[in-house]
PDB file of C-alpha atoms in Angstrom:
ATOM      1  CA  MET A  13     135.932  50.252 100.607  1.00 93.00           C
ATOM      2  CA  HIS A  14     134.655  48.421  97.642  1.00 95.00           C
ATOM      3  CA  PHE A  15     132.724  48.754  94.940  1.00 97.00           C
ATOM      4  CA  THR A  16     131.025  46.508  92.050  1.00 97.00           C
ATOM      5  CA  ILE A  17     130.932  48.510  88.762  1.00 98.00           C
ATOM      6  CA  ASN A  18     129.921  46.656  85.339  1.00 98.00           C
ATOM      7  CA  GLY A  19     130.343  43.572  87.115  1.00 97.00           C
ATOM      8  CA  GLN A  20     133.711  43.737  88.326  1.00 97.00           C
ATOM      9  CA  SER A  21     135.134  44.054  91.765  1.00 97.00           C
ATOM     10  CA  TYR A  22     136.749  47.321  92.947  1.00 97.00           C
ATOM     11  CA  GLN A  23     138.540  48.236  95.963  1.00 95.00           C
ATOM     12  CA  ALA A  24     139.255  52.410  96.547  1.00 95.00           C
ATOM     13  CA  GLU A  25     139.689  54.660  98.932  1.00 94.00           C
ATOM     14  CA  PRO A  26     137.965  58.256  97.902  1.00 94.00           C
ATOM     15  CA  ASP A  27     137.270  60.802 100.252  1.00 95.00           C
ATOM     16  CA  ILE A  28     134.064  60.744 101.531  1.00 95.00           C
ATOM     17  CA  ARG A  29     133.080  63.703 100.047  1.00 97.00           C
ATOM     18  CA  THR A  30     133.640  61.869  96.684  1.00 98.00           C
ATOM     19  CA  SER A  31     130.866  61.748  94.412  1.00 98.00           C
ATOM     20  CA  LEU A  32     130.548  58.188  92.617  1.00 98.00           C
ATOM     21  CA  LEU A  33     130.840  60.302  89.073  1.00 98.00           C
ATOM     22  CA  ASP A  34     134.070  61.067  90.425  1.00 98.00           C
ATOM     23  CA  LEU A  35     134.931  58.042  91.842  1.00 98.00           C
ATOM     24  CA  CYS A  36     134.217  56.061  87.997  1.00 98.00           C
ATOM     25  CA  ARG A  37     135.736  59.129  86.489  1.00 98.00           C
ATOM     26  CA  GLU A  38     138.845  59.808  88.728  1.00 97.00           C
ATOM     27  CA  HIS A  39     139.700  57.057  90.746  1.00 97.00           C
ATOM     28  CA  LEU A  40     138.816  54.421  88.590  1.00 97.00           C
ATOM     29  CA  GLY A  41     139.587  55.146  84.942  1.00 97.00           C
ATOM     30  CA  LEU A  42     135.683  54.990  83.652  1.00 97.00           C
ATOM     31  CA  THR A  43     135.718  58.273  81.759  1.00 97.00           C
ATOM     32  CA  GLY A  44     132.328  57.242  79.638  1.00 96.00           C
ATOM     33  CA  SER A  45     130.062  58.654  82.310  1.00 97.00           C
ATOM     34  CA  LYS A  46     130.508  62.915  81.268  1.00 97.00           C
ATOM     35  CA  LYS A  47     130.433  65.780  83.957  1.00 97.00           C
ATOM     36  CA  GLY A  48     128.405  68.028  82.325  1.00 95.00           C
ATOM     37  CA  CYS A  49     126.932  70.492  84.944  1.00 95.00           C
ATOM     38  CA  ASP A  50     127.932  68.629  88.605  1.00 95.00           C
ATOM     39  CA  HIS A  51     124.705  69.870  89.771  1.00 96.00           C
ATOM     40  CA  GLY A  52     122.482  67.444  88.334  1.00 95.00           C
ATOM     41  CA  GLN A  53     120.364  69.346  85.880  1.00 96.00           C
ATOM     42  CA  CYS A  54     121.777  67.671  82.531  1.00 97.00           C
ATOM     43  CA  GLY A  55     121.501  64.649  82.857  1.00 97.00           C
ATOM     44  CA  ALA A  56     125.548  63.652  81.095  1.00 97.00           C
ATOM     45  CA  CYS A  57     126.606  61.302  84.089  1.00 98.00           C
ATOM     46  CA  THR A  58     123.331  58.928  84.518  1.00 98.00           C
ATOM     47  CA  MET A  59     124.462  55.454  85.664  1.00 98.00           C
ATOM     48  CA  LEU A  60     122.803  52.394  86.945  1.00 98.00           C
ATOM     49  CA  VAL A  61     122.355  51.582  90.884  1.00 98.00           C
ATOM     50  CA  ASN A  62     120.552  48.623  91.361  1.00 97.00           C
ATOM     51  CA  GLY A  63     119.143  48.670  88.204  1.00 96.00           C
ATOM     52  CA  ARG A  64     117.857  52.456  88.238  1.00 97.00           C
ATOM     53  CA  ARG A  65     118.793  55.595  87.012  1.00 97.00           C
ATOM     54  CA  ILE A  66     120.689  58.391  88.820  1.00 98.00           C
ATOM     55  CA  ASN A  67     122.557  61.178  88.525  1.00 98.00           C
ATOM     56  CA  SER A  68     125.941  60.309  89.987  1.00 98.00           C
ATOM     57  CA  CYS A  69     127.409  63.487  90.417  1.00 98.00           C
ATOM     58  CA  LEU A  70     125.264  64.117  92.770  1.00 98.00           C
ATOM     59  CA  SER A  71     125.209  60.673  94.967  1.00 98.00           C
ATOM     60  CA  LEU A  72     128.146  60.113  96.933  1.00 98.00           C
ATOM     61  CA  ALA A  73     129.876  57.356  96.296  1.00 98.00           C
ATOM     62  CA  VAL A  74     130.305  55.962  99.876  1.00 97.00           C
ATOM     63  CA  MET A  75     126.716  55.397 100.008  1.00 97.00           C
ATOM     64  CA  HIS A  76     127.191  52.750  97.209  1.00 97.00           C
ATOM     65  CA  GLN A  77     129.344  50.459  98.556  1.00 94.00           C
ATOM     66  CA  ASP A  78     128.075  46.647  97.366  1.00 90.00           C
ATOM     67  CA  ASP A  79     125.560  48.250  94.829  1.00 97.00           C
ATOM     68  CA  GLU A  80     125.471  46.917  91.767  1.00 97.00           C
ATOM     69  CA  ILE A  81     126.372  50.300  89.373  1.00 98.00           C
ATOM     70  CA  VAL A  82     126.606  50.157  85.981  1.00 98.00           C
ATOM     71  CA  THR A  83     128.142  52.811  83.673  1.00 98.00           C
ATOM     72  CA  ILE A  84     127.895  52.957  79.428  1.00 97.00           C
ATOM     73  CA  GLU A  85     131.461  50.725  79.891  1.00 97.00           C
ATOM     74  CA  GLY A  86     128.806  47.696  81.117  1.00 97.00           C
ATOM     75  CA  LEU A  87     126.166  48.279  78.572  1.00 97.00           C
ATOM     76  CA  GLY A  88     128.126  47.053  75.489  1.00 93.00           C
ATOM     77  CA  THR A  89     131.818  46.892  74.201  1.00 92.00           C
ATOM     78  CA  PRO A  90     132.634  48.706  70.456  1.00 92.00           C
ATOM     79  CA  ASP A  91     132.602  44.887  69.267  1.00 95.00           C
ATOM     80  CA  ASP A  92     129.050  43.488  71.051  1.00 96.00           C
ATOM     81  CA  LEU A  93     126.916  47.016  71.612  1.00 96.00           C
ATOM     82  CA  HIS A  94     124.231  47.443  73.512  1.00 97.00           C
ATOM     83  CA  PRO A  95     120.488  47.430  71.418  1.00 97.00           C
ATOM     84  CA  LEU A  96     120.505  51.148  72.836  1.00 97.00           C
ATOM     85  CA  GLN A  97     123.470  51.891  71.489  1.00 97.00           C
ATOM     86  CA  ALA A  98     123.488  50.233  67.752  1.00 97.00           C
ATOM     87  CA  ALA A  99     120.255  52.408  67.349  1.00 97.00           C
ATOM     88  CA  PHE A 100     121.766  55.423  68.156  1.00 97.00           C
ATOM     89  CA  VAL A 101     124.222  54.875  66.085  1.00 96.00           C
ATOM     90  CA  ARG A 102     121.560  54.164  63.157  1.00 96.00           C
ATOM     91  CA  HIS A 103     119.696  56.818  63.942  1.00 96.00           C
ATOM     92  CA  ASP A 104     122.170  59.597  64.853  1.00 94.00           C
ATOM     93  CA  GLY A 105     121.323  59.814  67.890  1.00 93.00           C
ATOM     94  CA  TYR A 106     124.411  61.959  69.146  1.00 89.00           C
ATOM     95  CA  GLN A 107     126.275  64.733  67.612  1.00 88.00           C
ATOM     96  CA  CYS A 108     128.867  66.151  69.465  1.00 92.00           C
ATOM     97  CA  GLY A 109     127.990  62.397  71.665  1.00 92.00           C
ATOM     98  CA  TYR A 110     128.744  64.394  75.008  1.00 95.00           C
ATOM     99  CA  CYS A 111     125.426  63.858  76.278  1.00 96.00           C
ATOM    100  CA  THR A 112     125.471  60.039  75.431  1.00 97.00           C
ATOM    101  CA  PRO A 113     126.793  57.785  77.370  1.00 97.00           C
ATOM    102  CA  GLY A 114     123.630  59.560  79.970  1.00 98.00           C
ATOM    103  CA  GLN A 115     120.896  59.523  77.010  1.00 98.00           C
ATOM    104  CA  ILE A 116     121.289  55.837  76.896  1.00 98.00           C
ATOM    105  CA  CYS A 117     122.365  54.696  80.422  1.00 98.00           C
ATOM    106  CA  SER A 118     118.804  56.348  81.085  1.00 98.00           C
ATOM    107  CA  ALA A 119     117.063  55.109  78.309  1.00 97.00           C
ATOM    108  CA  VAL A 120     117.715  51.624  79.418  1.00 97.00           C
ATOM    109  CA  GLY A 121     116.160  52.366  83.102  1.00 97.00           C
ATOM    110  CA  MET A 122     113.343  54.322  81.789  1.00 95.00           C
ATOM    111  CA  MET A 123     112.383  51.140  79.451  1.00 94.00           C
ATOM    112  CA  ASP A 124     112.133  48.979  83.021  1.00 94.00           C
ATOM    113  CA  GLU A 125     110.315  51.644  84.299  1.00 92.00           C
ATOM    114  CA  VAL A 126     107.799  51.138  81.869  1.00 89.00           C
ATOM    115  CA  LYS A 127     107.798  47.564  82.080  1.00 89.00           C
ATOM    116  CA  LYS A 128     107.384  47.763  85.570  1.00 89.00           C
ATOM    117  CA  GLY A 129     104.205  50.028  84.895  1.00 85.00           C
ATOM    118  CA  TRP A 130     105.286  53.005  86.951  1.00 87.00           C
ATOM    119  CA  PRO A 131     103.853  56.090  85.411  1.00 86.00           C
ATOM    120  CA  SER A 132     105.322  59.533  84.364  1.00 86.00           C
ATOM    121  CA  HIS A 133     103.961  63.199  84.684  1.00 85.00           C
ATOM    122  CA  VAL A 134     102.364  62.993  81.398  1.00 86.00           C
ATOM    123  CA  THR A 135     100.916  59.710  82.119  1.00 84.00           C
ATOM    124  CA  ASP A 136      97.393  60.332  81.623  1.00 82.00           C
ATOM    125  CA  ASP A 137      95.665  57.210  83.341  1.00 78.00           C
ATOM    126  CA  LEU A 138      98.256  56.393  86.116  1.00 76.00           C
ATOM    127  CA  ASP A 139      97.303  52.513  86.024  1.00 72.00           C
ATOM    128  CA  ALA A 140      97.895  52.087  82.816  1.00 67.00           C
ATOM    129  CA  PRO A 141     101.358  53.937  81.135  1.00 66.00           C
ATOM    130  CA  ARG A 142     101.486  54.220  77.604  1.00 72.00           C
ATOM    131  CA  PHE A 143     104.280  54.578  75.388  1.00 81.00           C
ATOM    132  CA  ASP A 144     104.537  57.187  72.584  1.00 88.00           C
ATOM    133  CA  ASP A 145     106.822  59.900  71.856  1.00 92.00           C
ATOM    134  CA  GLY A 146     105.398  62.048  74.043  1.00 91.00           C
ATOM    135  CA  GLU A 147     105.789  59.739  76.485  1.00 92.00           C
ATOM    136  CA  ILE A 148     109.625  58.660  75.662  1.00 94.00           C
ATOM    137  CA  SER A 149     110.205  62.296  75.952  1.00 95.00           C
ATOM    138  CA  GLU A 150     109.094  63.421  79.281  1.00 94.00           C
ATOM    139  CA  ARG A 151     110.822  60.116  80.519  1.00 94.00           C
ATOM    140  CA  MET A 152     114.207  60.995  79.409  1.00 96.00           C
ATOM    141  CA  SER A 153     113.188  64.746  80.375  1.00 95.00           C
ATOM    142  CA  GLY A 154     116.435  65.002  82.882  1.00 95.00           C
ATOM    143  CA  ASN A 155     118.728  64.405  80.101  1.00 96.00           C
ATOM    144  CA  LEU A 156     119.507  66.857  77.919  1.00 96.00           C
ATOM    145  CA  CYS A 157     121.590  67.043  75.027  1.00 95.00           C
ATOM    146  CA  ARG A 158     123.149  70.506  73.545  1.00 92.00           C
ATOM    147  CA  CYS A 159     122.954  69.668  69.986  1.00 92.00           C
ATOM    148  CA  ALA A 160     119.109  69.029  69.536  1.00 91.00           C
ATOM    149  CA  ALA A 161     119.519  65.624  68.742  1.00 94.00           C
ATOM    150  CA  TYR A 162     116.007  64.537  70.291  1.00 95.00           C
ATOM    151  CA  PRO A 163     114.374  63.459  67.431  1.00 96.00           C
ATOM    152  CA  ASN A 164     116.547  60.855  66.917  1.00 96.00           C
ATOM    153  CA  ILE A 165     117.421  59.924  70.313  1.00 97.00           C
ATOM    154  CA  VAL A 166     113.024  59.099  70.490  1.00 96.00           C
ATOM    155  CA  ASP A 167     113.718  57.179  66.887  1.00 96.00           C
ATOM    156  CA  ALA A 168     116.549  55.329  68.430  1.00 97.00           C
ATOM    157  CA  ILE A 169     114.711  54.357  71.984  1.00 96.00           C
ATOM    158  CA  ARG A 170     111.112  53.623  69.828  1.00 95.00           C
ATOM    159  CA  GLU A 171     113.305  51.202  67.679  1.00 95.00           C
ATOM    160  CA  VAL A 172     114.215  49.005  71.204  1.00 96.00           C
ATOM    161  CA  ALA A 173     111.321  49.693  73.251  1.00 93.00           C
ATOM    162  CA  GLU A 174     109.473  47.857  70.167  1.00 92.00           C
ATOM    163  CA  ALA A 175     111.917  45.368  69.381  1.00 92.00           C
ATOM    164  CA  ASN A 176     111.969  44.115  72.683  1.00 88.00           C
ATOM    165  CA  GLY A 177     108.654  44.467  74.107  1.00 82.00           C
ATOM    166  CA  THR A 178     108.233  47.365  76.025  1.00 76.00           C
ATOM    167  CA  VAL A 179     105.657  49.055  73.748  1.00 72.00           C
ATOM    168  CA  ASP A 180     103.741  45.773  74.292  1.00 67.00           C
ATOM    169  CA  VAL A 181     104.130  45.142  77.962  1.00 60.00           C
ATOM    170  CA  ALA A 182     103.019  49.365  78.462  1.00 59.00           C
ATOM    171  CA  LEU A 183      99.788  48.286  76.319  1.00 56.00           C
ATOM    172  CA  ARG A 184      99.565  45.080  78.300  1.00 54.00           C
ATOM    173  CA  HIS A 185      98.616  47.495  81.349  1.00 50.00           C
ATOM    174  CA  SER A 186      96.578  49.094  78.873  1.00 52.00           C
ATOM    175  CA  ASN A 187      94.049  46.072  78.480  1.00 54.00           C
ATOM    176  CA  THR A 188      94.892  44.774  81.258  1.00 52.00           C
ATOM    177  CA  LYS A 189      93.238  47.793  82.964  1.00 53.00           C
ATOM    178  CA  ALA A 190      90.416  48.089  80.667  1.00 53.00           C
ATOM    179  CA  GLU A 191      89.419  44.633  81.423  1.00 58.00           C
ATOM    180  CA  ALA A 192      89.288  44.869  84.721  1.00 57.00           C
ATOM    181  CA  GLU A 193      87.202  47.912  84.475  1.00 59.00           C
ATOM    182  CA  ALA A 194      84.570  46.264  82.053  1.00 57.00           C
TER     183      ALA A 194
END
């Protein structure tokens, strides 16, 4: 089977019951994504598949042949950190670090959802999702941190969102809707 992970091509023949997480960790040596609960409840295994965040422990590897898969290793390197990786370091958005790869991959996917105008469960106005701390917390609620570094995680995400225009995009969606109603 052929897999494209972090822009590289891989050939592997895992058992058809192998999860995407186990394919990466056990067959391909990509151990950045963590196995936390192995039940899709903690988010430590979050990866991006075709740009969308998923719990890789719940997804069979055979379902993702020819998909574009990105793990934490594909976001940045120690010499060239992804902006979210650098923000997590600046804001101490980790303590033990176990959940951090999943948190960062989830945040990347979450910011893309906001840029597309997708609402969350706490979005008051479904046509104009905002991007405040409550919204960030809700959108990241599938990623648990046993060390309780949540305020620092939110701070790191907010910093990057403000720097890359995610906040502005959410505000534009709000303003466009308000103008249409006027």
